Amino acid sequence: MSKRSRPRSRSNCLVSLYHKDNAAYSALCSWLMSNPLPLGDTVSDGTSFYGTSGTLSYLASLQEGCTSEHAAHAELHTIASYTASPEMLGGRVKSLHPRVFGSILAREGRADDLADVAAHDLTPFDLVIVDLYPFEAAVASGKNLDECIELIDIGGIALLRAAAKNGINDRVLVVGSPATATTVLQALRTGKPVPQEVRRAAALDAFRITCAYDGAIAGWLAGTDTDLIRHATTSPLTLRYGENPHQDAVFHGQLSKQLTQLQGKALSFNNLVDVDAALGLLDDLSAINPNKPAFVIVKHTNACGAAFGENLADAYTRALAGDPVSAFGGILVCNRQVDTTTATLLVDLFFDILVAPSFSDDATARIAAKSAKRTVCRRADGAPPLHSARRVKTALGGILVQDDDRALLTTSPAPD
């Protein structure tokens, strides 16, 4: 979607979606169906959609629900009709065709490319929307070998890479995730061409997706954990600061699967390191006796106190007694809902972060009233275990990776 005007008035979108019920994709496709797409100095007077048979059926249902004049002029084309090549091998080959990739990779302003476009009667695509097969979900759900193999996306990965490659120079806009779909839709609703920074971010997102996707497949085949690859390719969360206030820091991963922040300042590098240590110790206690309330207090990754109790207030009192001086400004975590009694006790301590599975309404009000600036987080329901298969550190310009230490204490000698 270049800032330069185009000689044609129609806009052309290639759409290939697996999750056709995703709200972000549906919102974007509905908008594209109902509104003209800004193309530089011109505005399209109609949109042509290209997709596989399944996606075209989905787009047809969206078109039926649109009442705008623009939607009435939308055209739906199967990729098979555009390429004059049918889908084959049980759907394994749908979009892998020179006409499709020529329509994505054709460069604007290149005489040789424009000659090829004319010679092969190509329709350059302005927008490419791709949602990949859910390979990781298939593995996680325990599908068998053949089922997992069939959910290794080939055409979708190729489409994303091609569109992202030509998206770097702004010729094609690529959408490879619900988050990017939402961002692009917000930009389109302004009625102006999508800004360069949005297009470049969309291309970056697409390459991150393909990198993580291939990493997951490689990890599955090798029988190793792929979190390191996946996290390194996600869009990072900017933290308040690093280990020291003058250091910038980001978090790669899915923090929302662990924590939901309810109040307080944005999290810092040190906060996350301490919370990880505290929750790791709490999980160990809960594994020993899941039926007992447990409380842990940590400061600079060192335990100030950790205890079981007859109730949560009792567990907190016992944990605080471990080292009440060092607990000042510490991290508090527990494995039960924070009730009124516990909240009344802990607000008398200056703490940095409090993490619990839930909070009673009265406890929430008491904490907000006396500790409004303190960070309070709710641990996500069903949060995945913090003890990953690998622990990672940087050293000497490289990366050290080792198994997580899950062994029980023993008197056996260490290996040579």
mmCIF file with all atom_site columns, N, CA and C in Angstrom, residues 160-185:
data_model
loop_
_atom_site.group_PDB
_atom_site.id
_atom_site.type_symbol
_atom_site.label_atom_id
_atom_site.label_alt_id
_atom_site.label_comp_id
_atom_site.label_asym_id
_atom_site.label_entity_id
_atom_site.label_seq_id
_atom_site.pdbx_PDB_ins_code
_atom_site.Cartn_x
_atom_site.Cartn_y
_atom_site.Cartn_z
_atom_site.occupancy
_atom_site.B_iso_or_equiv
_atom_site.pdbx_formal_charge
_atom_site.auth_seq_id
_atom_site.auth_comp_id
_atom_site.auth_asym_id
_atom_site.auth_atom_id
_atom_site.pdbx_PDB_model_num
ATOM 1  N N  . LEU A 1 160 ? 3.275  -15.316 3.877  1.00 0.00 ? 160 LEU A N  1
ATOM 2  C CA . LEU A 1 160 ? 3.696  -14.306 4.856  1.00 0.00 ? 160 LEU A CA 1
ATOM 3  C C  . LEU A 1 160 ? 5.081  -13.767 4.538  1.00 0.00 ? 160 LEU A C  1
ATOM 4  N N  . ARG A 1 161 ? 6.016  -14.649 4.234  1.00 0.00 ? 161 ARG A N  1
ATOM 5  C CA . ARG A 1 161 ? 7.382  -14.213 3.954  1.00 0.00 ? 161 ARG A CA 1
ATOM 6  C C  . ARG A 1 161 ? 7.429  -13.337 2.703  1.00 0.00 ? 161 ARG A C  1
ATOM 7  N N  . ALA A 1 162 ? 6.704  -13.736 1.669  1.00 0.00 ? 162 ALA A N  1
ATOM 8  C CA . ALA A 1 162 ? 6.708  -12.951 0.436  1.00 0.00 ? 162 ALA A CA 1
ATOM 9  C C  . ALA A 1 162 ? 6.097  -11.571 0.661  1.00 0.00 ? 162 ALA A C  1
ATOM 10 N N  . ALA A 1 163 ? 4.955  -11.533 1.354  1.00 0.00 ? 163 ALA A N  1
ATOM 11 C CA . ALA A 1 163 ? 4.286  -10.253 1.595  1.00 0.00 ? 163 ALA A CA 1
ATOM 12 C C  . ALA A 1 163 ? 5.115  -9.369  2.520  1.00 0.00 ? 163 ALA A C  1
ATOM 13 N N  . ALA A 1 164 ? 5.753  -9.981  3.517  1.00 0.00 ? 164 ALA A N  1
ATOM 14 C CA . ALA A 1 164 ? 6.597  -9.189  4.417  1.00 0.00 ? 164 ALA A CA 1
ATOM 15 C C  . ALA A 1 164 ? 7.818  -8.644  3.681  1.00 0.00 ? 164 ALA A C  1
ATOM 16 N N  . LYS A 1 165 ? 8.384  -9.434  2.801  1.00 0.00 ? 165 LYS A N  1
ATOM 17 C CA . LYS A 1 165 ? 9.544  -8.975  2.027  1.00 0.00 ? 165 LYS A CA 1
ATOM 18 C C  . LYS A 1 165 ? 9.183  -7.747  1.208  1.00 0.00 ? 165 LYS A C  1
ATOM 19 N N  . ASN A 1 166 ? 8.025  -7.786  0.556  1.00 0.00 ? 166 ASN A N  1
ATOM 20 C CA . ASN A 1 166 ? 7.612  -6.635  -0.247 1.00 0.00 ? 166 ASN A CA 1
ATOM 21 C C  . ASN A 1 166 ? 6.884  -5.589  0.586  1.00 0.00 ? 166 ASN A C  1
ATOM 22 N N  . GLY A 1 167 ? 6.687  -5.898  1.875  1.00 0.00 ? 167 GLY A N  1
ATOM 23 C CA . GLY A 1 167 ? 6.100  -4.918  2.768  1.00 0.00 ? 167 GLY A CA 1
ATOM 24 C C  . GLY A 1 167 ? 7.137  -3.994  3.372  1.00 0.00 ? 167 GLY A C  1
ATOM 25 N N  . ILE A 1 168 ? 8.401  -4.431  3.358  1.00 0.00 ? 168 ILE A N  1
ATOM 26 C CA . ILE A 1 168 ? 9.462  -3.588  3.910  1.00 0.00 ? 168 ILE A CA 1
ATOM 27 C C  . ILE A 1 168 ? 9.578  -2.290  3.123  1.00 0.00 ? 168 ILE A C  1
ATOM 28 N N  . ASN A 1 169 ? 9.382  -2.384  1.804  1.00 0.00 ? 169 ASN A N  1
ATOM 29 C CA . ASN A 1 169 ? 9.455  -1.173  0.979  1.00 0.00 ? 169 ASN A CA 1
ATOM 30 C C  . ASN A 1 169 ? 8.074  -0.570  0.701  1.00 0.00 ? 169 ASN A C  1
ATOM 31 N N  . ASP A 1 170 ? 7.079  -1.017  1.490  1.00 0.00 ? 170 ASP A N  1
ATOM 32 C CA . ASP A 1 170 ? 5.746  -0.407  1.515  1.00 0.00 ? 170 ASP A CA 1
ATOM 33 C C  . ASP A 1 170 ? 4.846  -0.782  0.342  1.00 0.00 ? 170 ASP A C  1
ATOM 34 N N  . ARG A 1 171 ? 5.240  -1.725  -0.517 1.00 0.00 ? 171 ARG A N  1
ATOM 35 C CA . ARG A 1 171 ? 4.376  -2.051  -1.659 1.00 0.00 ? 171 ARG A CA 1
ATOM 36 C C  . ARG A 1 171 ? 3.183  -2.899  -1.239 1.00 0.00 ? 171 ARG A C  1
ATOM 37 N N  . VAL A 1 172 ? 3.410  -3.807  -0.286 1.00 0.00 ? 172 VAL A N  1
ATOM 38 C CA . VAL A 1 172 ? 2.351  -4.704  0.174  1.00 0.00 ? 172 VAL A CA 1
ATOM 39 C C  . VAL A 1 172 ? 2.180  -4.524  1.675  1.00 0.00 ? 172 VAL A C  1
ATOM 40 N N  . LEU A 1 173 ? 0.946  -4.559  2.122  1.00 0.00 ? 173 LEU A N  1
ATOM 41 C CA . LEU A 1 173 ? 0.653  -4.558  3.562  1.00 0.00 ? 173 LEU A CA 1
ATOM 42 C C  . LEU A 1 173 ? 0.332  -5.980  3.965  1.00 0.00 ? 173 LEU A C  1
ATOM 43 N N  . VAL A 1 174 ? 1.047  -6.519  4.966  1.00 0.00 ? 174 VAL A N  1
ATOM 44 C CA . VAL A 1 174 ? 0.863  -7.897  5.391  1.00 0.00 ? 174 VAL A CA 1
ATOM 45 C C  . VAL A 1 174 ? 0.264  -7.935  6.786  1.00 0.00 ? 174 VAL A C  1
ATOM 46 N N  . VAL A 1 175 ? -0.677 -8.837  6.984  1.00 0.00 ? 175 VAL A N  1
ATOM 47 C CA . VAL A 1 175 ? -1.309 -9.043  8.293  1.00 0.00 ? 175 VAL A CA 1
ATOM 48 C C  . VAL A 1 175 ? -1.160 -10.511 8.641  1.00 0.00 ? 175 VAL A C  1
ATOM 49 N N  . GLY A 1 176 ? -0.429 -10.813 9.724  1.00 0.00 ? 176 GLY A N  1
ATOM 50 C CA . GLY A 1 176 ? -0.184 -12.195 10.089 1.00 0.00 ? 176 GLY A CA 1
ATOM 51 C C  . GLY A 1 176 ? -0.644 -12.572 11.482 1.00 0.00 ? 176 GLY A C  1
ATOM 52 N N  . SER A 1 177 ? -1.303 -11.646 12.193 1.00 0.00 ? 177 SER A N  1
ATOM 53 C CA . SER A 1 177 ? -1.747 -11.939 13.550 1.00 0.00 ? 177 SER A CA 1
ATOM 54 C C  . SER A 1 177 ? -2.968 -11.092 13.880 1.00 0.00 ? 177 SER A C  1
ATOM 55 N N  . PRO A 1 178 ? -3.780 -11.524 14.855 1.00 0.00 ? 178 PRO A N  1
ATOM 56 C CA . PRO A 1 178 ? -4.919 -10.708 15.275 1.00 0.00 ? 178 PRO A CA 1
ATOM 57 C C  . PRO A 1 178 ? -4.506 -9.321  15.761 1.00 0.00 ? 178 PRO A C  1
ATOM 58 N N  . ALA A 1 179 ? -3.351 -9.230  16.445 1.00 0.00 ? 179 ALA A N  1
ATOM 59 C CA . ALA A 1 179 ? -2.899 -7.936  16.944 1.00 0.00 ? 179 ALA A CA 1
ATOM 60 C C  . ALA A 1 179 ? -2.619 -6.976  15.793 1.00 0.00 ? 179 ALA A C  1
ATOM 61 N N  . THR A 1 180 ? -1.948 -7.471  14.751 1.00 0.00 ? 180 THR A N  1
ATOM 62 C CA . THR A 1 180 ? -1.679 -6.618  13.592 1.00 0.00 ? 180 THR A CA 1
ATOM 63 C C  . THR A 1 180 ? -2.971 -6.277  12.865 1.00 0.00 ? 180 THR A C  1
ATOM 64 N N  . ALA A 1 181 ? -3.906 -7.219  12.801 1.00 0.00 ? 181 ALA A N  1
ATOM 65 C CA . ALA A 1 181 ? -5.200 -6.940  12.174 1.00 0.00 ? 181 ALA A CA 1
ATOM 66 C C  . ALA A 1 181 ? -5.895 -5.771  12.862 1.00 0.00 ? 181 ALA A C  1
ATOM 67 N N  . THR A 1 182 ? -5.843 -5.745  14.183 1.00 0.00 ? 182 THR A N  1
ATOM 68 C CA . THR A 1 182 ? -6.465 -4.659  14.945 1.00 0.00 ? 182 THR A CA 1
ATOM 69 C C  . THR A 1 182 ? -5.763 -3.332  14.682 1.00 0.00 ? 182 THR A C  1
ATOM 70 N N  . THR A 1 183 ? -4.431 -3.351  14.674 1.00 0.00 ? 183 THR A N  1
ATOM 71 C CA . THR A 1 183 ? -3.659 -2.129  14.428 1.00 0.00 ? 183 THR A CA 1
ATOM 72 C C  . THR A 1 183 ? -3.927 -1.581  13.029 1.00 0.00 ? 183 THR A C  1
ATOM 73 N N  . VAL A 1 184 ? -3.943 -2.459  12.039 1.00 0.00 ? 184 VAL A N  1
ATOM 74 C CA . VAL A 1 184 ? -4.190 -2.038  10.656 1.00 0.00 ? 184 VAL A CA 1
ATOM 75 C C  . VAL A 1 184 ? -5.600 -1.480  10.516 1.00 0.00 ? 184 VAL A C  1
ATOM 76 N N  . LEU A 1 185 ? -6.560 -2.124  11.150 1.00 0.00 ? 185 LEU A N  1
ATOM 77 C CA . LEU A 1 185 ? -7.939 -1.635  11.072 1.00 0.00 ? 185 LEU A CA 1
ATOM 78 C C  . LEU A 1 185 ? -8.055 -0.227  11.657 1.00 0.00 ? 185 LEU A C  1
#
